[in-house]
Short mmCIF file of C-alpha atoms in Angstrom, two decimals:
data_model
loop_
_atom_site.label_atom_id
_atom_site.label_comp_id
_atom_site.label_asym_id
_atom_site.label_seq_id
_atom_site.Cartn_x
_atom_site.Cartn_y
_atom_site.Cartn_z
CA MET T 1 125.08 98.75 51.20
CA HIS T 2 124.34 101.11 54.07
CA ALA T 3 121.55 101.51 56.60
CA TRP T 4 120.54 104.36 58.87
CA GLN T 5 117.57 105.03 61.06
CA VAL T 6 115.35 107.78 62.30
CA VAL T 7 113.03 107.41 65.29
CA PHE T 8 109.70 109.14 65.69
CA SER T 9 107.78 108.99 68.94
CA ALA T 10 104.75 110.41 70.68
CA PRO T 11 103.59 109.91 74.27
CA LYS T 12 100.00 109.14 75.14
CA HIS T 13 97.72 112.10 74.72
CA GLY T 14 97.61 113.77 78.11
CA ASN T 15 101.13 112.75 79.07
CA ASP T 16 104.38 114.65 78.82
CA PRO T 17 107.12 113.57 76.39
CA TRP T 18 109.28 112.31 79.26
CA GLU T 19 106.50 109.90 80.22
CA TRP T 20 106.88 107.94 76.96
CA GLU T 21 107.32 104.31 78.06
CA ASP T 22 108.62 102.76 74.85
CA GLY T 23 112.25 102.24 74.05
CA ALA T 24 114.24 102.50 70.81
CA ALA T 25 117.92 101.99 70.14
CA ALA T 26 120.32 101.33 67.28
CA ALA T 27 123.97 100.42 66.92
CA PRO T 28 126.15 100.51 63.81
CA GLU T 29 127.86 97.48 62.37
CA ASP T 30 130.81 96.16 64.36
CA PRO T 31 133.83 95.53 62.11
CA ALA T 32 135.60 93.67 64.91
CA THR T 33 132.99 90.94 65.10
CA GLY T 34 131.46 91.30 61.66
CA ARG T 35 128.08 91.87 63.18
CA GLY T 36 125.75 94.07 61.14
CA PRO T 37 123.86 97.12 62.35
CA ARG T 38 121.20 96.43 64.97
CA PHE T 39 117.92 98.10 65.73
CA ALA T 40 115.40 97.50 68.49
CA VAL T 41 112.06 98.85 69.70
CA ALA T 42 110.22 97.89 72.88
CA ASP T 43 106.90 98.88 74.40
CA GLY T 44 106.75 98.99 78.21
CA ALA T 45 103.59 98.06 80.06
CA THR T 46 101.48 101.04 81.01
CA GLU T 47 100.36 99.38 84.21
CA GLY T 48 103.83 98.21 85.12
CA PHE T 49 106.41 99.77 87.38
CA GLY T 50 109.60 101.22 85.91
CA SER T 51 108.39 100.32 82.40
CA ALA T 52 110.35 103.05 80.64
CA ARG T 53 113.57 101.88 82.27
CA TRP T 54 112.74 98.30 81.40
CA ALA T 55 112.00 99.04 77.74
CA MET T 56 115.17 101.10 77.34
CA ARG T 57 117.31 98.51 79.12
CA LEU T 58 116.07 95.84 76.72
CA VAL T 59 116.69 97.76 73.52
CA GLU T 60 120.04 99.20 74.60
CA GLY T 61 121.16 95.78 75.82
CA PHE T 62 120.15 94.08 72.60
CA VAL T 63 121.97 96.42 70.27
CA ALA T 64 125.10 96.53 72.43
CA ALA T 65 125.36 93.07 73.95
CA ASP T 66 126.96 89.95 72.63
CA VAL T 67 123.65 88.21 72.09
CA GLU T 68 122.74 85.95 69.22
CA LEU T 69 119.31 85.68 67.68
CA THR T 70 118.58 82.35 69.30
CA GLU T 71 116.19 81.54 72.12
CA ARG T 72 119.02 80.30 74.36
CA SER T 73 121.16 83.38 73.86
CA LEU T 74 118.20 85.71 74.27
CA LEU T 75 117.32 84.04 77.57
CA GLY T 76 120.74 84.90 78.95
CA TRP T 77 120.48 88.46 77.66
CA ALA T 78 117.04 88.89 79.26
CA ARG T 79 118.27 87.46 82.57
CA ARG T 80 121.12 89.97 82.67
CA ALA T 81 118.68 92.76 81.82
CA GLN T 82 116.35 91.66 84.63
CA ASP T 83 119.18 91.64 87.13
CA ALA T 84 120.34 95.09 86.13
CA TRP T 85 116.79 96.47 86.20
CA ARG T 86 116.06 94.96 89.62
CA HIS T 87 119.27 96.35 91.09
CA ASP T 88 119.12 99.75 89.47
CA PRO T 89 120.70 102.25 91.90
CA VAL T 90 117.74 104.59 91.49
CA LEU T 91 115.66 102.11 93.48
CA SER T 92 117.56 103.01 96.65
CA GLY T 93 115.20 105.95 96.99
CA ALA T 94 111.99 103.99 96.43
CA SER T 95 108.98 104.53 98.68
CA GLY T 96 107.03 101.70 100.29
CA LEU T 97 104.33 101.96 97.63
CA GLU T 98 106.93 101.86 94.86
CA LEU T 99 108.70 98.83 96.31
CA PHE T 100 105.34 97.10 96.74
CA LYS T 101 104.56 97.58 93.07
CA LEU T 102 108.06 96.60 91.99
CA ASP T 103 107.73 93.29 93.84
CA SER T 104 104.07 92.55 93.20
CA VAL T 105 103.64 93.79 89.63
CA GLY T 106 106.98 94.59 88.03
CA SER T 107 106.83 95.23 84.33
CA LEU T 108 106.59 93.69 80.89
CA ALA T 109 107.68 94.96 77.50
CA THR T 110 107.04 93.79 73.99
CA PHE T 111 110.25 93.60 72.02
CA LEU T 112 111.38 93.60 68.43
CA GLY T 113 115.06 93.35 67.60
CA CYS T 114 116.51 93.38 64.13
CA GLU T 115 119.98 92.83 62.68
CA LEU T 116 120.93 93.60 59.10
CA GLU T 117 123.49 91.78 57.01
CA LEU T 118 124.69 94.19 54.35
CA GLY T 119 127.13 91.91 52.54
CA PRO T 120 126.78 90.31 49.11
CA ARG T 121 123.31 89.03 49.96
CA PRO T 122 121.71 91.78 52.03
CA ARG T 123 119.03 90.64 54.41
CA TRP T 124 117.37 91.31 57.73
CA ARG T 125 116.90 88.92 60.61
CA ALA T 126 114.52 89.74 63.46
CA VAL T 127 113.25 88.46 66.76
CA ALA T 128 109.89 89.43 68.22
CA LEU T 129 107.98 88.90 71.41
CA GLY T 130 104.57 90.56 71.47
CA ASP T 131 102.94 93.00 69.09
CA THR T 132 105.70 95.42 68.20
CA VAL T 133 105.91 94.92 64.46
CA LEU T 134 108.46 95.11 61.63
CA PHE T 135 107.19 96.21 58.20
CA HIS T 136 109.43 95.65 55.17
CA VAL T 137 108.50 98.04 52.37
CA ARG T 138 109.81 98.15 48.81
CA GLY T 139 108.59 100.69 46.29
CA HIS T 140 105.81 101.84 48.60
CA ARG T 141 104.45 98.31 48.82
CA LEU T 142 104.52 96.02 51.82
CA VAL T 143 106.83 93.06 51.25
CA ALA T 144 106.67 91.49 54.70
CA GLN T 145 105.16 92.02 58.13
CA PHE T 146 106.65 90.40 61.21
CA PRO T 147 105.04 89.18 63.37
CA SER T 148 102.10 88.62 61.09
CA ILE T 149 99.26 90.00 63.20
CA ALA T 150 95.85 90.62 61.64
CA ALA T 151 94.09 93.90 62.42
CA ASP T 152 91.56 92.15 64.65
CA ASP T 153 94.24 90.40 66.65
CA PHE T 154 96.08 93.40 68.05
CA GLY T 155 95.68 93.70 71.78
CA THR T 156 95.00 90.01 72.24
CA ASN T 157 98.61 88.93 72.57
CA PRO T 158 99.99 89.54 76.06
CA ALA T 159 103.47 88.29 75.16
CA GLY T 160 106.45 90.32 76.23
CA VAL T 161 109.69 90.19 78.18
CA PRO T 162 108.80 90.21 81.90
CA THR T 163 110.83 91.55 84.80
CA ALA T 164 109.81 88.58 86.95
CA PRO T 165 112.61 85.96 86.81
CA THR T 166 110.24 83.01 87.23
CA ALA T 167 108.16 84.11 84.25
CA LEU T 168 111.09 84.54 81.88
CA PRO T 169 111.63 81.00 80.49
CA GLY T 170 107.95 80.63 79.64
CA ALA T 171 107.83 84.06 78.05
CA LEU T 172 110.93 83.48 75.93
CA GLY T 173 109.40 80.22 74.77
CA ARG T 174 106.98 82.32 72.74
CA VAL T 175 109.63 84.25 70.86
CA ASP T 176 109.37 84.34 67.05
CA PHE T 177 112.11 84.67 64.45
CA ALA T 178 111.98 85.76 60.82
CA GLU T 179 114.22 86.99 58.04
CA GLY T 180 113.99 88.49 54.61
CA ASP T 181 116.12 89.66 51.70
CA LEU T 182 116.92 93.34 51.28
CA ALA T 183 117.49 95.54 48.24
CA ALA T 184 118.76 99.06 47.84
CA GLY T 185 115.94 101.52 48.44
CA ASP T 186 114.08 99.27 50.87
CA LEU T 187 112.63 100.66 54.06
CA LEU T 188 112.07 98.83 57.31
CA TYR T 189 109.67 100.20 59.90
CA LEU T 190 109.64 99.06 63.51
CA ALA T 191 106.41 100.19 65.15
CA THR T 192 104.82 99.71 68.56
CA ASP T 193 101.32 98.30 68.64
CA ALA T 194 99.08 101.36 68.38
CA PHE T 195 100.85 102.59 65.25
CA ALA T 196 101.33 99.08 63.86
CA HIS T 197 97.63 98.32 64.30
CA TRP T 198 96.73 101.44 62.37
CA ALA T 199 99.31 100.70 59.68
CA VAL T 200 97.96 97.18 59.15
CA ARG T 201 94.51 98.63 58.55
CA GLU T 202 95.79 101.40 56.30
CA ASP T 203 98.26 99.24 54.33
CA GLY T 204 98.67 100.59 50.80
CA PRO T 205 100.96 102.74 48.65
CA ALA T 206 99.51 105.96 50.07
CA LEU T 207 100.43 104.99 53.63
CA TRP T 208 103.97 103.86 52.84
CA SER T 209 104.60 106.84 50.61
CA ALA T 210 103.52 109.18 53.40
CA LEU T 211 105.69 107.44 55.98
CA ALA T 212 108.70 107.47 53.66
CA GLY T 213 108.30 111.22 53.38
CA LEU T 214 108.11 111.95 57.10
CA ASP T 215 110.84 114.48 57.70
CA HIS T 216 110.13 116.13 61.04
CA PRO T 217 109.12 114.93 64.53
CA GLU T 218 106.29 117.46 64.64
CA ARG T 219 104.78 116.10 61.41
CA PHE T 220 104.78 112.66 63.00
CA ARG T 221 103.11 113.89 66.18
CA GLU T 222 100.51 115.71 64.11
CA LEU T 223 99.81 112.53 62.19
CA VAL T 224 99.36 110.59 65.43
CA GLU T 225 97.19 113.25 67.06
CA ASP T 226 94.97 113.46 63.98
CA ARG T 227 94.47 109.71 63.86
CA ARG T 228 93.75 109.62 67.59
CA ALA T 229 91.22 112.39 67.24
CA ALA T 230 89.56 110.43 64.45
CA ARG T 231 89.57 107.40 66.78
CA GLU T 232 91.58 105.47 64.22
CA MET T 233 94.56 105.07 66.53
CA THR T 234 94.40 104.12 70.19
CA ASN T 235 95.79 106.54 72.72
CA ASP T 236 99.02 104.78 73.56
CA ASP T 237 102.68 105.64 73.48
CA VAL T 238 103.73 105.45 69.85
CA THR T 239 107.14 104.71 68.37
CA LEU T 240 108.11 104.36 64.74
CA MET T 241 111.68 103.61 63.71
CA ARG T 242 112.34 103.98 59.98
CA ILE T 243 115.42 102.21 58.69
CA SER T 244 116.62 103.17 55.24
CA VAL T 245 118.72 100.76 53.22
CA ALA T 246 120.67 102.19 50.27
CA ALA T 247 123.75 101.64 48.16
CA ARG T 248 125.30 104.86 49.43
CA ARG T 249 124.92 107.01 52.48
CA PRO T 250 122.67 110.08 52.32
CA ASP T 251 124.22 113.31 51.15
CA GLN T 252 122.69 115.31 53.98
CA LEU T 253 122.11 114.74 57.64
CA VAL T 254 119.11 116.53 59.11
CA VAL T 255 119.00 116.98 62.87
CA CYS T 256 115.85 118.23 64.58
CA VAL T 257 116.43 119.93 67.93
CA MET B 1 70.09 100.76 78.08
CA SER B 2 73.05 103.02 78.58
CA THR B 3 73.68 105.56 75.85
CA GLY B 4 77.37 106.13 76.36
CA THR B 5 80.31 104.80 74.47
CA TYR B 6 82.42 104.39 77.63
CA ARG B 7 85.61 104.26 75.61
CA GLN B 8 87.59 107.18 76.99
CA TRP B 9 90.94 106.21 78.38
CA VAL B 10 92.15 107.41 81.71
CA SER B 11 95.04 109.82 81.58
CA ARG B 12 95.94 112.92 83.49
CA ALA B 13 94.27 114.96 80.76
CA THR B 14 91.13 112.90 81.13
CA PRO B 15 91.17 111.46 84.65
CA GLY B 16 88.39 109.25 85.92
CA CYS B 17 86.15 109.69 88.94
CA VAL B 18 85.21 106.96 91.41
CA VAL B 19 82.81 107.56 94.26
CA ILE B 20 82.04 104.89 96.84
CA LEU B 21 78.92 105.18 98.97
CA LEU B 22 79.51 103.20 102.14
CA ASP B 23 76.63 102.06 104.32
CA ARG B 24 77.42 102.76 107.98
CA SER B 25 73.98 101.87 109.32
CA ASP B 26 73.48 99.87 112.50
CA SER B 27 73.04 96.55 110.72
CA MET B 28 76.61 96.75 109.46
CA LYS B 29 77.64 95.57 112.94
CA LEU B 30 76.51 92.02 112.10
CA PRO B 31 79.26 89.44 111.81
CA TRP B 32 80.21 88.61 108.23
CA GLY B 33 80.17 84.88 107.62
CA ALA B 34 82.90 82.95 109.32
CA THR B 35 85.42 85.76 109.23
CA GLY B 36 84.76 86.91 112.77
CA GLY B 37 84.68 90.51 111.64
CA SER B 38 81.62 92.67 111.08
CA LEU B 39 80.13 93.71 107.77
CA ALA B 40 81.43 97.20 108.53
CA ALA B 41 84.96 95.91 109.12
CA GLY B 42 84.92 93.81 105.94
CA ALA B 43 83.53 96.64 103.85
CA ALA B 44 86.11 99.10 105.18
CA LEU B 45 88.86 96.59 104.46
CA ALA B 46 87.61 96.15 100.88
CA VAL B 47 87.37 99.91 100.36
CA ASN B 48 90.91 100.39 101.68
CA ASN B 49 92.03 97.58 99.38
CA ILE B 50 90.51 99.13 96.28
CA LEU B 51 91.94 102.54 97.15
CA LEU B 52 95.37 100.92 97.50
CA ASP B 53 94.84 99.14 94.16
CA MET B 54 94.14 102.46 92.48
CA CYS B 55 97.21 104.06 94.05
CA VAL B 56 99.39 101.12 93.00
CA LYS B 57 98.16 101.28 89.40
CA ALA B 58 99.05 104.97 89.28
CA THR B 59 102.52 104.36 90.72
CA ILE B 60 104.70 104.23 87.65
CA GLU B 61 108.29 104.87 88.59
CA VAL B 62 110.61 105.41 91.50
CA ASN B 63 110.78 108.96 92.83
CA ALA B 64 107.89 109.97 90.58
CA PRO B 65 104.61 111.21 91.98
CA VAL B 66 101.59 108.94 91.86
CA ARG B 67 99.79 109.93 88.67
CA HIS B 68 96.53 111.81 88.84
CA TYR B 69 94.47 109.20 87.04
CA PHE B 70 91.42 109.48 89.30
CA ASP B 71 89.57 111.72 91.67
CA VAL B 72 88.17 109.57 94.44
CA GLY B 73 85.48 110.10 97.06
CA VAL B 74 84.14 107.83 99.78
CA PHE B 75 80.93 109.01 101.42
CA SER B 76 79.35 107.17 104.31
CA TYR B 77 75.69 107.13 105.26
CA GLY B 78 74.29 106.12 108.60
CA ALA B 79 76.36 106.95 111.65
CA ARG B 80 78.31 110.18 111.47
CA ILE B 81 81.59 110.43 113.33
CA THR B 82 82.35 114.08 112.69
CA GLY B 83 80.52 117.28 113.45
CA PRO B 84 77.38 116.86 115.51
CA GLY B 85 77.40 113.08 115.10
CA GLY B 86 74.09 111.26 114.82
CA GLU B 87 72.70 110.08 111.49
CA GLY B 88 73.74 111.54 108.18
CA VAL B 89 76.11 111.57 105.24
CA GLU B 90 79.76 112.61 105.37
CA SER B 91 83.12 112.02 103.82
CA ALA B 92 84.36 108.70 105.19
CA PHE B 93 88.00 109.67 104.96
CA GLY B 94 89.91 110.00 108.20
CA GLY B 95 93.01 111.93 109.19
CA ALA B 96 94.23 114.72 106.94
CA LEU B 97 91.51 114.00 104.38
CA ALA B 98 88.64 114.13 106.89
CA GLY B 99 85.74 116.13 105.51
CA ARG B 100 87.10 116.11 101.96
CA GLY B 101 84.88 115.29 99.01
CA LEU B 102 86.68 114.19 95.86
CA VAL B 103 90.41 113.81 96.41
CA PRO B 104 93.02 113.53 93.61
CA LEU B 105 94.76 110.17 93.66
CA PRO B 106 98.25 111.56 94.43
CA GLU B 107 96.87 113.30 97.51
CA LEU B 108 95.02 110.16 98.53
CA ALA B 109 98.19 108.08 98.19
CA ALA B 110 100.10 110.50 100.38
CA ASN B 111 97.53 110.66 103.16
CA PRO B 112 96.36 107.38 104.63
CA PHE B 113 95.71 108.09 108.29
CA ALA B 114 97.35 104.84 109.39
CA VAL B 115 99.26 101.81 108.15
CA ARG B 116 98.14 98.67 109.93
CA ASP B 117 98.52 94.93 109.85
CA GLU B 118 95.23 93.86 108.32
CA PRO B 119 93.92 90.35 107.66
CA SER B 120 93.97 89.16 104.09
CA ILE B 121 90.78 89.96 102.24
CA ASP B 122 90.51 86.30 101.30
CA ALA B 123 90.50 85.23 104.96
CA MET B 124 93.84 83.55 104.48
CA PRO B 125 95.81 83.13 107.71
CA VAL B 126 98.13 85.98 106.85
CA SER B 127 98.14 89.68 107.47
CA VAL B 128 99.59 92.43 105.38
CA LYS B 129 100.60 96.03 105.94
CA MET B 130 97.73 98.11 104.66
CA PRO B 131 97.31 101.84 104.39
CA VAL B 132 94.02 102.89 105.96
CA TRP B 133 91.83 105.70 104.70
CA VAL B 134 88.46 104.48 106.01
CA ASP B 135 87.57 102.91 109.35
CA PRO B 136 84.63 100.62 110.12
CA VAL B 137 81.72 102.47 111.71
CA HIS B 138 78.06 101.52 112.21
CA GLY B 139 74.95 103.01 113.74
CA TYR B 140 71.56 104.55 112.99
CA ARG B 141 69.44 103.99 109.87
CA THR B 142 70.20 103.95 106.12
CA PRO B 143 69.84 107.42 104.53
CA MET B 144 70.74 106.25 101.04
CA CYS B 145 68.83 109.01 99.22
CA GLN B 146 70.81 111.66 101.02
CA ALA B 147 74.01 109.84 100.15
CA VAL B 148 73.09 109.83 96.46
CA GLU B 149 72.26 113.52 96.70
CA VAL B 150 75.63 114.37 98.28
CA ALA B 151 77.51 112.23 95.76
CA GLY B 152 75.53 113.81 92.94
CA ALA B 153 76.58 117.32 93.92
CA HIS B 154 80.25 116.35 93.80
CA VAL B 155 79.85 114.33 90.62
CA PHE B 156 77.98 117.16 88.88
CA ASP B 157 80.81 119.61 89.53
CA TRP B 158 83.41 117.05 88.53
CA ALA B 159 81.71 116.19 85.22
CA ALA B 160 81.45 119.89 84.35
CA ALA B 161 85.18 120.24 84.92
CA HIS B 162 86.03 117.03 82.99
CA PRO B 163 83.65 116.98 80.02
CA ASP B 164 85.72 114.52 77.98
CA SER B 165 86.57 112.03 80.69
CA PHE B 166 85.15 108.56 81.24
CA PRO B 167 81.91 109.21 83.14
CA PRO B 168 81.88 109.12 86.94
CA ILE B 169 81.45 105.71 88.56
CA ILE B 170 79.42 105.59 91.77
CA ILE B 171 79.46 102.32 93.71
CA ASN B 172 77.01 101.85 96.54
CA ILE B 173 77.94 99.27 99.21
CA THR B 174 74.99 98.43 101.46
CA ASP B 175 73.41 95.67 103.49
CA GLY B 176 69.96 97.10 103.97
CA MET B 177 66.87 98.92 102.82
CA VAL B 178 66.81 102.64 102.23
CA THR B 179 65.14 104.44 105.15
CA ASP B 180 64.91 108.01 103.85
CA SER B 181 62.87 107.57 100.65
CA PRO B 182 61.26 109.88 99.72
CA TYR B 183 63.83 112.50 100.64
CA GLN B 184 63.06 116.14 99.85
CA GLY B 185 60.05 114.92 97.87
CA ALA B 186 62.04 112.54 95.67
CA THR B 187 62.28 108.77 95.91
CA LEU B 188 65.49 106.81 95.73
CA GLN B 189 64.68 106.06 92.09
CA ASP B 190 64.35 109.78 91.42
CA TRP B 191 67.67 110.54 93.11
CA VAL B 192 69.43 107.86 91.12
CA LYS B 193 67.88 109.14 87.89
CA ARG B 194 69.23 112.58 88.68
CA LEU B 195 72.64 111.09 89.44
CA THR B 196 72.83 109.05 86.24
CA ALA B 197 71.61 112.00 84.19
CA ILE B 198 74.99 113.58 84.86
CA GLU B 199 77.21 112.81 81.93
CA THR B 200 80.39 113.52 80.06
CA SER B 201 80.85 113.32 76.30
CA ASP B 202 81.67 109.64 76.86
CA GLY B 203 78.37 108.74 78.49
CA PRO B 204 76.16 109.04 81.57
CA ALA B 205 77.42 108.41 85.08
CA LEU B 206 77.38 104.78 86.16
CA PHE B 207 75.65 103.69 89.37
CA PHE B 208 76.51 100.22 90.67
CA ASN B 209 75.22 98.44 93.76
CA ILE B 210 76.82 95.83 95.98
CA PHE B 211 74.52 94.22 98.52
CA LEU B 212 76.28 92.47 101.38
CA SER B 213 74.96 89.40 103.11
CA PRO B 214 76.03 88.42 106.63
CA THR B 215 75.29 84.78 105.87
CA ASP B 216 76.49 82.41 103.20
CA ALA B 217 73.60 83.22 100.89
CA HIS B 218 73.66 82.48 97.16
CA GLU B 219 75.72 85.19 95.45
CA VAL B 220 74.39 86.78 92.29
CA VAL B 221 76.95 88.84 90.41
CA PHE B 222 76.17 91.03 87.39
CA PRO B 223 72.68 89.63 86.65
CA ASN B 224 70.84 90.58 83.48
CA THR B 225 67.41 90.04 85.02
CA PRO B 226 65.88 90.76 88.41
CA ALA B 227 64.02 87.45 88.31
CA GLY B 228 64.67 85.34 91.38
CA LEU B 229 66.35 88.06 93.44
CA PRO B 230 64.96 88.42 96.97
CA LEU B 231 64.20 91.89 98.31
CA PRO B 232 65.65 94.43 97.84
CA GLY B 233 67.28 92.79 94.82
CA PRO B 234 64.72 93.79 92.17
CA GLU B 235 64.83 97.41 93.31
CA LEU B 236 68.63 97.49 93.30
CA PHE B 237 68.63 95.84 89.88
CA ALA B 238 66.39 98.59 88.51
CA LEU B 239 68.68 101.23 89.99
CA SER B 240 71.91 99.72 88.67
CA SER B 241 73.49 100.82 85.40
CA GLU B 242 74.24 98.39 82.64
CA LEU B 243 77.88 97.33 82.61
CA PRO B 244 79.81 99.03 79.79
CA PRO B 245 81.54 96.67 77.32
CA THR B 246 85.02 97.09 78.80
CA MET B 247 83.77 96.10 82.24
CA VAL B 248 81.91 93.15 80.73
CA GLU B 249 85.24 92.03 79.27
CA ASN B 250 86.96 92.49 82.62
CA ALA B 251 84.26 90.54 84.42
CA ARG B 252 84.42 87.70 81.91
CA ALA B 253 88.20 87.65 82.18
CA ASP B 254 87.68 87.30 85.93
CA GLY B 255 85.51 84.23 85.38
CA TYR B 256 82.01 85.70 85.66
CA ASP B 257 79.33 84.53 83.25
CA VAL B 258 78.17 87.93 82.12
CA ARG B 259 75.17 87.96 79.78
CA PRO B 260 74.04 90.77 77.46
CA GLY B 261 72.30 93.49 79.42
CA ALA B 262 74.07 92.62 82.67
CA ARG B 263 73.80 95.26 85.36
CA GLY B 264 76.40 96.55 87.77
CA LEU B 265 74.80 94.71 90.68
CA ALA B 266 76.29 92.14 93.02
CA PHE B 267 73.88 90.58 95.50
CA ASN B 268 74.51 88.71 98.75
CA VAL B 269 78.25 88.94 98.25
CA GLY B 270 80.95 87.74 100.58
CA ARG B 271 84.21 89.50 101.36
CA SER B 272 86.41 88.32 98.52
CA THR B 273 83.61 88.86 95.99
CA LEU B 274 83.17 92.40 97.25
CA LEU B 275 86.76 93.25 96.38
CA ARG B 276 86.59 91.53 92.99
CA VAL B 277 83.45 93.43 92.08
CA LEU B 278 85.04 96.70 93.21
CA GLN B 279 88.05 95.95 91.03
CA ILE B 280 85.89 95.24 87.99
CA GLY B 281 83.66 98.25 88.60
CA THR B 282 86.52 100.70 88.96
CA ARG B 283 88.58 99.53 86.02
CA VAL B 284 88.04 101.81 83.08
CA PRO B 285 89.56 101.55 79.60
CA ASP B 286 93.31 101.45 79.77
CA ARG B 287 96.23 99.58 78.34
CA SER B 288 96.62 96.08 79.66
CA ARG B 289 100.33 96.35 79.20
#
């Protein structure tokens, strides 16, 4: 069994692409440790400081670090991420206003990390904090949603990984875990809240068929812009990672530049 | 009833507009409660605090410019400190921004005219380094109509240039009765009607009022009826816009018992309440995280 991912993203309407404050990362399986491929998506707080750096540090750390999917191990991983974020060399050039916000506000990011086991009994295991969501789709039908958030409940969950050290143990106490079996042809989607909220409302074969067929970043951005214009999707940074699971690797690799 | 949806998010493509009208009449010299400072000093401190809040919210990353999320104006009425002096309306900004009307937030953040040790807004025994854009001033009468007229001219031009933005928010901070109504043949009610007739596609401009009390009077925050308000409470209630739903949510989250039909009026407020009301009244739809 093999798995590969593609990431689609769109910044808030009115912002430039480089102002996207989500994070997405993936790492292949590690034969040395036997660990399966990992995938992660995070959504940095719009009102935070350094949120893009925080979201990226979380996802890159999760897919690369020696961290287990347990609350205790995740706490250590998040502490190391906080320390690295707080002592980022780029902060040496911070202004008084920037340092004030770093100390008084900091940042927060929702997080969803996922590891696949592609052995005899393929399955996914995931950890979530906040409202970044994993959708497991088989045959254009939704098999599982994690975390299970109803359409009316998006935006009401402030959980996330904070940059404030004192807030970390309490925040990690709210972490959720889930797992599910996989089959060849399955698709996993990791989506930040604006897209996930819309997907929960639109759930059905037409939605999942359309998302399975997304083949270009511009088509994704058009989809997001159209839904925003129709006021069906909130104007937020949007990230969608599509993970394909199949018995053999794809015959072609398409790169959009 | 307001007719707007008030749902537009603030971004650089659709920035917001906040205008503060600051009473600088003679009565603002009165001491404010037990703080030892005057109403004028407390109001200036609160205005500087809310301007700093807005700059902080728009500060996103190191070595990145403060984002242009708002255009901000502070206009004073009463004593003038520029030009010929005397009584009138003028931009309350000092230093490099003196005389300026609406100023983009990045420019505001870059141009406080001083950074001072200021007492905590909550009268705690601490002081903090605060950028200063507005100084306390008091004198003369209360030409509120003229202030609304001046704000209206700026707001009209701004709304024309930003037709899809959240509508302009105008917050009037005063401790007294209007002394120039009627002005140019129009009453204060007429001037406010003209002001709140200015709109974007997201709704009409919002006009909020904060009435300061030098004594520890009973505070009334976001009432939904003028009943029981002493003068000039009923008049200010009639002039104040209804709070949009997002601000109702913010106010409730801040602990206020906000009823349906609540207006953007705070009456007989003390110093810490002034800042909280400014924070609620300037917070437009955004992402909480």
